[in-house]
Tab-separated table of C-alpha atoms and ligand atoms in Angstrom:
chain	number	residue	atom	x	y	z
X	11	MET	CA	0.272	-0.174	-0.288
X	12	GLU	CA	2.751	2.543	0.882
X	13	GLU	CA	4.781	2.079	-1.667
X	14	ALA	CA	1.457	2.223	-4.272
X	15	ILE	CA	-0.517	4.908	-2.974
X	16	SER	CA	2.870	7.441	-2.465
X	17	PHE	CA	0.727	10.742	-3.552
X	18	ASP	CA	-2.466	12.340	-2.088
X	19	ALA	CA	-5.947	12.781	-2.875
X	20	PRO	CA	-6.819	16.083	-1.682
X	21	LEU	CA	-9.994	17.284	-1.029
X	22	VAL	CA	-10.557	20.922	-2.219
X	23	GLN	CA	-13.396	23.181	-1.717
X	24	LEU	CA	-15.134	24.751	-4.367
X	25	GLU	CA	-17.728	26.747	-2.119
X	26	LYS	CA	-19.928	25.705	0.924
X	27	ASN	CA	-20.922	22.278	0.718
X	28	LEU	CA	-19.005	21.730	-2.629
X	29	HIS	CA	-15.936	20.022	-2.866
X	30	VAL	CA	-13.649	18.443	-5.824
X	31	LEU	CA	-12.098	15.649	-4.550
X	32	GLU	CA	-8.384	15.249	-6.214
X	33	LEU	CA	-7.404	11.552	-7.768
X	34	PHE	CA	-5.084	12.819	-10.442
X	35	HIS	CA	-1.843	13.340	-8.221
X	36	GLY	CA	-0.182	9.971	-9.781
X	37	PRO	CA	2.261	9.277	-12.108
X	38	THR	CA	0.112	9.464	-14.786
X	39	LEU	CA	-2.242	12.082	-13.776
X	40	ALA	CA	-5.353	9.742	-13.302
X	41	PHE	CA	-7.395	8.250	-10.872
X	42	LYS	CA	-6.293	4.812	-12.460
X	43	ASP	CA	-2.821	4.951	-10.530
X	44	PHE	CA	-4.276	4.035	-7.343
X	45	GLY	CA	-5.734	0.547	-8.484
X	46	ALA	CA	-2.819	-0.010	-11.179
X	47	ARG	CA	-0.427	0.505	-8.917
X	48	PHE	CA	-1.817	-1.417	-6.008
X	49	MET	CA	-2.413	-4.401	-8.559
X	50	ALA	CA	0.963	-4.200	-10.111
X	51	GLY	CA	2.575	-4.364	-6.829
X	52	LEU	CA	0.574	-7.541	-5.805
X	53	MET	CA	1.548	-9.329	-8.583
X	54	ARG	CA	4.963	-8.490	-8.567
X	55	TYR	CA	4.948	-9.722	-4.780
X	56	PHE	CA	3.097	-12.967	-5.702
X	57	LEU	CA	4.972	-13.444	-9.007
X	58	ARG	CA	8.706	-13.064	-7.147
X	59	ASN	CA	9.267	-16.833	-6.884
X	60	SER	CA	8.078	-17.602	-10.400
X	61	SER	CA	9.592	-18.388	-13.176
X	62	SER	CA	7.336	-18.246	-16.006
X	63	LYS	CA	6.412	-15.231	-17.740
X	64	LEU	CA	3.447	-13.789	-17.061
X	65	THR	CA	1.651	-11.334	-20.064
X	66	ILE	CA	-0.945	-8.468	-18.846
X	67	LEU	CA	-3.646	-8.194	-21.559
X	68	VAL	CA	-5.680	-4.662	-20.846
X	69	ALA	CA	-7.738	-2.908	-23.156
X	70	THR	CA	-7.689	1.183	-22.344
X	71	SER	CA	-10.210	4.109	-23.014
X	72	GLY	CA	-7.267	6.346	-22.189
X	73	ASP	CA	-6.034	6.439	-18.844
X	74	THR	CA	-5.728	2.559	-17.330
X	75	GLY	CA	-3.257	1.686	-20.008
X	76	SER	CA	-0.957	4.064	-18.968
X	77	ALA	CA	-1.123	3.308	-15.328
X	78	VAL	CA	-1.044	0.085	-15.785
X	79	ALA	CA	2.027	0.176	-18.202
X	80	SER	CA	3.770	2.329	-15.601
X	81	GLY	CA	3.190	0.113	-12.796
X	82	PHE	CA	4.834	-2.973	-14.734
X	83	TYR	CA	7.529	-0.552	-16.701
X	84	LYS	CA	10.778	-2.776	-16.564
X	85	VAL	CA	9.418	-5.268	-14.050
X	86	GLU	CA	11.030	-8.275	-14.854
X	87	GLY	CA	8.908	-11.369	-16.014
X	88	VAL	CA	5.840	-9.362	-16.847
X	89	GLU	CA	4.829	-8.067	-20.111
X	90	VAL	CA	1.819	-5.260	-20.697
X	91	ILE	CA	-0.188	-5.454	-23.977
X	92	ILE	CA	-2.021	-2.501	-24.254
X	93	LEU	CA	-5.234	-2.496	-26.647
X	94	TYR	CA	-6.237	0.834	-27.391
X	95	PRO	CA	-8.847	2.505	-30.123
X	96	SER	CA	-6.895	4.494	-32.622
X	97	GLY	CA	-8.014	8.240	-32.872
X	98	LYS	CA	-10.374	8.059	-29.735
X	99	VAL	CA	-7.663	9.107	-26.859
X	100	SER	CA	-6.056	12.379	-26.764
X	101	ASP	CA	-2.945	13.288	-27.676
X	102	LEU	CA	-0.873	13.168	-24.738
X	103	GLN	CA	-2.722	10.137	-23.279
X	104	GLU	CA	-1.675	8.360	-26.409
X	105	LYS	CA	1.967	9.474	-26.086
X	106	GLN	CA	1.950	8.150	-22.204
X	107	LEU	CA	0.968	4.937	-24.220
X	108	THR	CA	3.051	4.167	-26.848
X	109	THR	CA	6.306	5.813	-26.158
X	110	LEU	CA	7.312	3.549	-22.859
X	111	GLY	CA	8.890	0.855	-24.867
X	112	GLU	CA	11.124	-1.734	-22.802
X	113	ASN	CA	8.059	-4.594	-21.781
X	114	ILE	CA	5.325	-2.435	-22.809
X	115	THR	CA	3.654	-2.940	-26.164
X	116	ALA	CA	0.868	-0.493	-27.535
X	117	LEU	CA	-1.354	-1.789	-29.966
X	118	GLU	CA	-3.324	0.741	-31.960
X	119	ILE	CA	-6.715	-0.664	-32.846
X	120	GLN	CA	-9.263	0.479	-35.329
X	121	GLY	CA	-12.385	0.261	-33.827
X	122	SER	CA	-14.132	1.513	-30.509
X	123	PHE	CA	-12.800	0.750	-26.539
X	124	ASP	CA	-15.451	-1.771	-26.435
X	125	ASP	CA	-13.631	-3.663	-29.255
X	126	CYS	CA	-10.683	-3.474	-27.412
X	127	GLN	CA	-12.256	-4.667	-24.475
X	128	ARG	CA	-14.212	-7.392	-26.272
X	129	LEU	CA	-10.985	-9.297	-27.903
X	130	VAL	CA	-9.006	-9.197	-24.572
X	131	LYS	CA	-11.761	-10.619	-22.818
X	132	GLU	CA	-11.976	-13.072	-26.111
X	133	ALA	CA	-8.494	-13.938	-25.695
X	134	PHE	CA	-8.812	-15.383	-22.082
X	135	LEU	CA	-11.055	-17.861	-23.045
X	136	ASP	CA	-9.009	-18.974	-26.158
X	137	GLN	CA	-7.304	-22.089	-25.170
X	138	ASP	CA	-4.500	-21.663	-27.907
X	139	LEU	CA	-3.390	-18.367	-26.530
X	140	LEU	CA	-3.496	-19.983	-23.027
X	141	ALA	CA	-1.241	-22.695	-24.597
X	142	LYS	CA	1.432	-20.212	-25.209
X	143	TYR	CA	0.694	-17.162	-22.774
X	144	ARG	CA	0.453	-16.997	-19.031
X	145	LEU	CA	-2.589	-14.421	-19.064
X	146	SER	CA	-3.758	-11.826	-16.679
X	147	SER	CA	-6.406	-9.035	-16.698
X	148	ALA	CA	-5.717	-5.465	-15.572
X	149	ASN	CA	-8.785	-3.810	-16.626
X	150	SER	CA	-11.311	-2.830	-13.924
X	151	ILE	CA	-12.414	-6.862	-14.344
X	152	ASN	CA	-9.781	-7.305	-12.176
X	153	ILE	CA	-11.100	-6.847	-8.281
X	154	ALA	CA	-7.673	-6.163	-7.208
X	155	ARG	CA	-8.161	-2.613	-9.066
X	156	LEU	CA	-11.227	-1.797	-7.199
X	157	ILE	CA	-10.229	-2.347	-3.551
X	158	PRO	CA	-7.670	0.639	-3.190
X	159	GLN	CA	-10.181	2.922	-5.106
X	160	SER	CA	-12.547	2.037	-2.429
X	161	LEU	CA	-9.681	3.892	0.261
X	162	TYR	CA	-9.894	7.472	-0.776
X	163	TYR	CA	-13.928	7.508	-0.437
X	164	ALA	CA	-13.464	7.070	3.337
X	165	ASN	CA	-10.370	9.007	2.966
X	166	ALA	CA	-12.294	11.997	1.566
X	167	LEU	CA	-14.562	11.633	4.255
X	168	ALA	CA	-11.671	12.266	7.325
X	169	GLN	CA	-11.044	15.511	5.200
X	170	LEU	CA	-14.199	16.876	5.522
X	171	HIS	CA	-15.457	19.111	8.283
X	172	GLU	CA	-18.658	18.125	8.029
X	173	HIS	CA	-21.176	15.025	9.215
X	174	PRO	CA	-20.004	12.121	6.910
X	175	ASP	CA	-24.025	10.953	6.808
X	176	LYS	CA	-24.339	14.426	4.384
X	177	ALA	CA	-21.668	13.602	1.661
X	178	VAL	CA	-22.939	12.898	-1.743
X	179	PHE	CA	-20.257	11.241	-3.638
X	180	VAL	CA	-20.589	12.245	-7.552
X	181	VAL	CA	-18.672	9.715	-9.959
X	182	PRO	CA	-17.768	10.522	-13.585
X	183	SER	CA	-18.223	6.974	-14.702
X	184	GLY	CA	-17.372	4.778	-17.988
X	185	ASN	CA	-16.798	1.117	-16.960
X	186	PHE	CA	-17.949	1.472	-13.585
X	187	GLY	CA	-14.726	0.692	-11.736
X	188	ASN	CA	-15.348	3.735	-9.799
X	189	LEU	CA	-18.492	3.460	-8.496
X	190	THR	CA	-18.406	0.117	-7.607
X	191	ALA	CA	-15.448	0.759	-5.468
X	192	GLY	CA	-17.461	3.056	-3.782
X	193	LEU	CA	-20.677	0.906	-3.230
X	194	PHE	CA	-17.756	-1.613	-1.768
X	195	ALA	CA	-17.067	1.350	0.713
X	196	LYS	CA	-20.166	1.422	1.573
X	197	LYS	CA	-21.176	-2.378	2.382
X	198	LEU	CA	-18.223	-2.215	4.269
X	199	GLY	CA	-19.762	0.107	6.393
X	200	MET	CA	-18.559	3.612	5.364
X	201	PRO	CA	-21.038	6.411	6.185
X	202	VAL	CA	-22.657	7.937	2.885
X	203	LYS	CA	-25.817	10.184	2.318
X	204	ASP	CA	-25.956	9.213	-1.630
X	205	PHE	CA	-23.852	8.048	-4.963
X	206	VAL	CA	-24.262	9.832	-7.797
X	207	ALA	CA	-23.137	7.996	-11.353
X	208	ALA	CA	-22.805	10.834	-13.923
X	209	THR	CA	-22.069	9.740	-17.394
X	210	ASN	CA	-21.853	11.152	-20.843
X	211	VAL	CA	-24.175	10.202	-23.722
X	212	ASN	CA	-23.024	6.627	-22.904
X	213	ALA	CA	-25.668	6.411	-21.066
X	214	SER	CA	-26.758	2.367	-20.639
X	215	VAL	CA	-26.670	2.669	-16.695
X	216	PRO	CA	-28.822	5.845	-16.328
X	217	GLN	CA	-31.332	4.286	-18.938
X	218	TYR	CA	-31.398	1.262	-16.674
X	219	LEU	CA	-32.263	3.004	-13.914
X	220	GLU	CA	-34.702	4.818	-15.658
X	221	SER	CA	-36.394	1.851	-17.287
X	222	GLY	CA	-34.959	-1.651	-15.571
X	223	ILE	CA	-33.822	-2.504	-19.002
X	224	PHE	CA	-29.903	-2.730	-19.493
X	225	LYS	CA	-29.448	-2.398	-22.958
X	226	PRO	CA	-25.501	-1.912	-23.806
X	227	HIS	CA	-24.681	-0.473	-27.072
X	228	ALA	CA	-21.477	0.148	-29.264
X	229	SER	CA	-19.911	3.126	-27.940
X	230	PHE	CA	-20.008	6.569	-28.801
X	231	GLN	CA	-17.269	9.061	-29.262
X	232	THR	CA	-16.907	12.376	-26.813
X	233	LEU	CA	-15.044	14.628	-24.962
X	234	SER	CA	-14.609	12.294	-22.043
X	235	ASN	CA	-13.119	9.743	-23.828
X	236	ALA	CA	-12.487	7.951	-20.856
X	237	MET	CA	-15.841	7.152	-20.240
X	238	ASP	CA	-16.695	6.216	-23.878
X	239	VAL	CA	-18.484	2.937	-22.707
X	240	GLY	CA	-21.298	1.078	-24.167
X	241	ASN	CA	-21.328	-1.766	-22.276
X	242	PRO	CA	-19.713	-1.551	-18.849
X	243	SER	CA	-18.078	-4.620	-17.715
X	244	ASN	CA	-18.977	-3.497	-13.681
X	245	PHE	CA	-22.202	-3.270	-14.278
X	246	ALA	CA	-22.705	-6.916	-13.337
X	247	ARG	CA	-20.908	-6.219	-9.958
X	248	MET	CA	-23.200	-3.455	-9.276
X	249	LEU	CA	-26.177	-6.161	-9.705
X	250	ASP	CA	-25.050	-8.295	-7.630
X	251	LEU	CA	-24.136	-5.842	-4.789
X	252	CYS	CA	-27.872	-5.277	-4.900
X	253	ASN	CA	-29.061	-8.656	-5.627
X	254	ASN	CA	-30.472	-8.364	-9.077
X	255	ASP	CA	-33.208	-5.954	-7.731
X	256	HIS	CA	-33.762	-3.084	-10.000
X	257	SER	CA	-35.347	-0.886	-7.033
X	258	ALA	CA	-32.667	-1.972	-4.840
X	259	MET	CA	-29.839	-0.488	-7.048
X	260	LYS	CA	-32.368	2.738	-7.567
X	261	LYS	CA	-31.838	2.959	-3.683
X	262	ASP	CA	-27.987	3.024	-3.653
X	263	LEU	CA	-27.623	5.193	-7.132
X	264	ARG	CA	-28.542	8.266	-8.828
X	265	ALA	CA	-27.380	8.162	-12.368
X	266	PHE	CA	-27.676	11.388	-14.972
X	267	SER	CA	-25.821	11.614	-18.736
X	268	PHE	CA	-24.992	14.627	-20.306
X	269	ASP	CA	-23.835	15.648	-23.851
X	270	ASP	CA	-20.466	17.308	-24.944
X	271	GLU	CA	-22.502	20.575	-25.204
X	272	GLU	CA	-23.650	20.465	-21.532
X	273	THR	CA	-19.845	19.320	-20.704
X	274	VAL	CA	-18.086	22.462	-22.164
X	275	LEU	CA	-20.684	24.551	-20.716
X	276	ALA	CA	-19.852	23.212	-17.546
X	277	MET	CA	-16.072	23.718	-17.771
X	278	GLN	CA	-16.708	27.092	-18.316
X	279	GLU	CA	-19.091	27.660	-15.382
X	280	ILE	CA	-16.918	26.014	-13.190
X	281	TYR	CA	-14.086	28.240	-14.078
X	282	SER	CA	-15.608	31.734	-14.015
X	283	ARG	CA	-17.689	30.643	-10.966
X	284	TYR	CA	-14.729	29.251	-9.188
X	285	ASN	CA	-11.576	29.991	-10.819
X	286	TYR	CA	-11.071	26.332	-11.403
X	287	VAL	CA	-9.928	24.122	-14.211
X	288	MET	CA	-11.683	20.992	-14.282
X	289	ASP	CA	-11.243	18.216	-17.236
X	290	PRO	CA	-13.814	16.850	-19.228
X	291	HIS	CA	-14.770	13.895	-16.714
X	292	GLY	CA	-14.864	16.388	-14.045
X	293	ALA	CA	-17.087	18.512	-15.682
X	294	ILE	CA	-19.439	15.841	-16.008
X	295	ALA	CA	-19.596	15.225	-12.298
X	296	TYR	CA	-20.199	18.782	-11.749
X	297	LEU	CA	-23.567	18.714	-14.167
X	298	GLY	CA	-24.379	15.726	-12.123
X	299	TRP	CA	-24.169	17.383	-8.647
X	300	LYS	CA	-26.561	20.477	-10.282
X	301	LYS	CA	-28.944	17.847	-11.219
X	302	TYR	CA	-29.095	16.119	-8.204
X	303	ASN	CA	-28.971	18.970	-6.318
X	304	SER	CA	-31.739	20.581	-8.545
X	305	SER	CA	-34.654	17.941	-6.790
X	306	SER	CA	-33.767	19.496	-3.360
X	307	LYS	CA	-31.887	17.085	-2.101
X	308	VAL	CA	-29.809	18.679	1.085
X	309	GLY	CA	-26.185	17.110	1.187
X	310	VAL	CA	-22.434	17.763	0.833
X	311	GLY	CA	-21.217	17.253	-2.988
X	312	ILE	CA	-17.970	15.340	-3.728
X	313	LEU	CA	-16.975	15.867	-6.733
X	314	LEU	CA	-14.386	12.894	-7.598
X	315	GLU	CA	-11.947	14.419	-10.146
X	316	THR	CA	-10.411	11.766	-12.155
X	317	ALA	CA	-7.910	13.711	-14.363
X	318	HIS	CA	-5.379	16.640	-14.454
X	319	PRO	CA	-6.863	18.874	-16.991
X	320	ALA	CA	-3.344	19.040	-18.899
X	321	LYS	CA	-4.206	15.580	-20.111
X	322	PHE	CA	-6.985	16.921	-21.945
X	323	ILE	CA	-4.863	20.428	-23.184
X	324	GLU	CA	-6.680	20.906	-26.367
X	325	THR	CA	-10.302	20.901	-25.139
X	326	VAL	CA	-9.605	22.630	-21.729
X	327	GLU	CA	-7.209	25.322	-24.020
X	328	LYS	CA	-9.762	26.031	-26.578
X	329	ASN	CA	-12.826	25.917	-24.231
X	330	LEU	CA	-11.393	28.257	-21.553
X	331	LYS	CA	-9.378	30.659	-23.724
X	332	ILE	CA	-5.941	30.122	-21.287
X	333	LYS	CA	-2.637	28.637	-21.427
X	334	LEU	CA	-2.390	25.533	-19.484
X	335	GLU	CA	1.169	24.678	-17.758
X	336	ILE	CA	2.079	20.987	-18.242
X	337	PRO	CA	3.349	19.149	-15.820
X	338	ALA	CA	6.636	17.586	-16.065
X	339	GLN	CA	5.383	13.723	-16.183
X	340	LEU	CA	3.824	14.862	-19.774
X	341	GLN	CA	6.172	17.142	-20.517
X	342	GLU	CA	8.570	14.200	-21.107
X	343	VAL	CA	6.482	11.841	-23.048
X	344	ALA	CA	5.056	14.801	-25.496
X	345	GLN	CA	8.556	15.024	-26.822
X	346	LYS	CA	9.396	11.091	-27.399
X	347	ALA	CA	8.342	9.409	-30.700
X	348	LYS	CA	5.190	7.008	-30.639
X	349	GLN	CA	5.270	3.512	-31.212
X	350	SER	CA	2.527	1.816	-31.790
X	351	LYS	CA	0.886	-1.933	-33.941
X	352	VAL	CA	-1.618	-0.806	-35.876
X	353	LEU	CA	-4.256	-3.599	-36.171
X	354	ASN	CA	-7.507	-3.939	-37.104
X	355	SER	CA	-10.470	-5.239	-34.362
X	356	ASP	CA	-10.965	-8.793	-36.178
X	357	TYR	CA	-10.403	-11.118	-33.210
X	358	ASP	CA	-8.821	-13.735	-35.187
X	359	ASN	CA	-6.225	-11.134	-36.727
X	360	PHE	CA	-5.361	-10.058	-33.286
X	361	LYS	CA	-4.856	-13.820	-32.189
X	362	ASN	CA	-2.291	-14.591	-35.147
X	363	TYR	CA	-0.573	-11.446	-34.120
X	364	LEU	CA	-0.383	-12.900	-30.152
X	365	LEU	CA	0.225	-16.372	-31.876
X	366	GLN	CA	3.113	-15.153	-34.035
X	367	ARG	CA	5.120	-12.967	-31.817
O	2	PLP	C1	-11.049	5.671	-16.549
O	2	PLP	C2	-11.919	6.845	-16.497
O	2	PLP	C3	-13.236	7.476	-15.663
O	2	PLP	C4	-14.145	6.133	-15.827
O	2	PLP	O1	-13.830	5.183	-14.794
O	2	PLP	P1	-14.717	4.086	-14.494
O	2	PLP	O2	-14.126	3.418	-13.197
O	2	PLP	O3	-14.601	3.349	-15.842
O	2	PLP	O4	-16.332	4.187	-14.241
O	2	PLP	C5	-13.591	8.738	-15.773
O	2	PLP	N1	-12.527	9.369	-15.930
O	2	PLP	C6	-11.399	9.378	-16.352
O	2	PLP	C7	-10.261	10.276	-16.491
O	2	PLP	C8	-10.790	8.415	-16.401
O	2	PLP	O5	-9.478	7.518	-17.098
């Protein structure tokens, strides 16, 4: 724990009853560092006496890949193969994925994040691949990613000078790992008033809460690309936590979705009202809070800010008309050359690549 979570998650106050939990102070500047570094540390520990090589296959919508890669970079006996959707991550995110080299390979898939996730899931069940590789997952289907994420919810309450029963966590969600970790914390006894899931137009979970019908769909591309997930993996876990009961989930969770136009307006509003620069994902959390609050529920909002705004520098600078300072970690990768292998999203093609390398 000490080694993995070597950075802070400060709670920053915007106004009375509204706070931002900044989860982007890790080495790759997104909240994914919590789960990925903890999982990498555990795997290193359990592999310490093992002679066979472990291959981590990971699908990423932007930030998972770099956090996992950074956690395993140069770790002996482990290689990481990252699948990311071509043209659907920000330039700096792509640099973070493709410039490490060494034991990290980046596959640029001509498809969506859901295609990447499908390829990975299929590979885990493929006997031909299992004969050649010892495969492991690093996506939030891996429970080791979620466990440490429960901690920062509780840590946020410890920083809040209010009664914890008033806390409303607003979680910008895509694959719903972050939100599920919050539900774990609650199940473990953490006091909380409410959870609000805020999504972009990839809204299969908000729609489920509304209608009782879960209809996964192909993902739509948005400004908050790390949440472009049409078929969230952790939905099955959320259902399980609620005993497969739609009305029980409605009690645990409110969910709202927003489009890109609303996202940009929210970024601008947060900047002019609070002089705070929010990335597009955090801006969706802010929208979720406003919607929750408008139904006159009293509480103290805690917005989970999942990435440093500089990771989305084009969107932020253009819409806020400001110049952002790029953190040192990003300046370094920005100068390196991208190295990726382009593949289409066909499973057999992907499998052949793995069998022949
Ligand atoms: C991954 C990610 C999300 C979505 O988190 P889930 O656990 O998949 O719901 C939100 N924001 C950013 C910046 C991310 O990288």
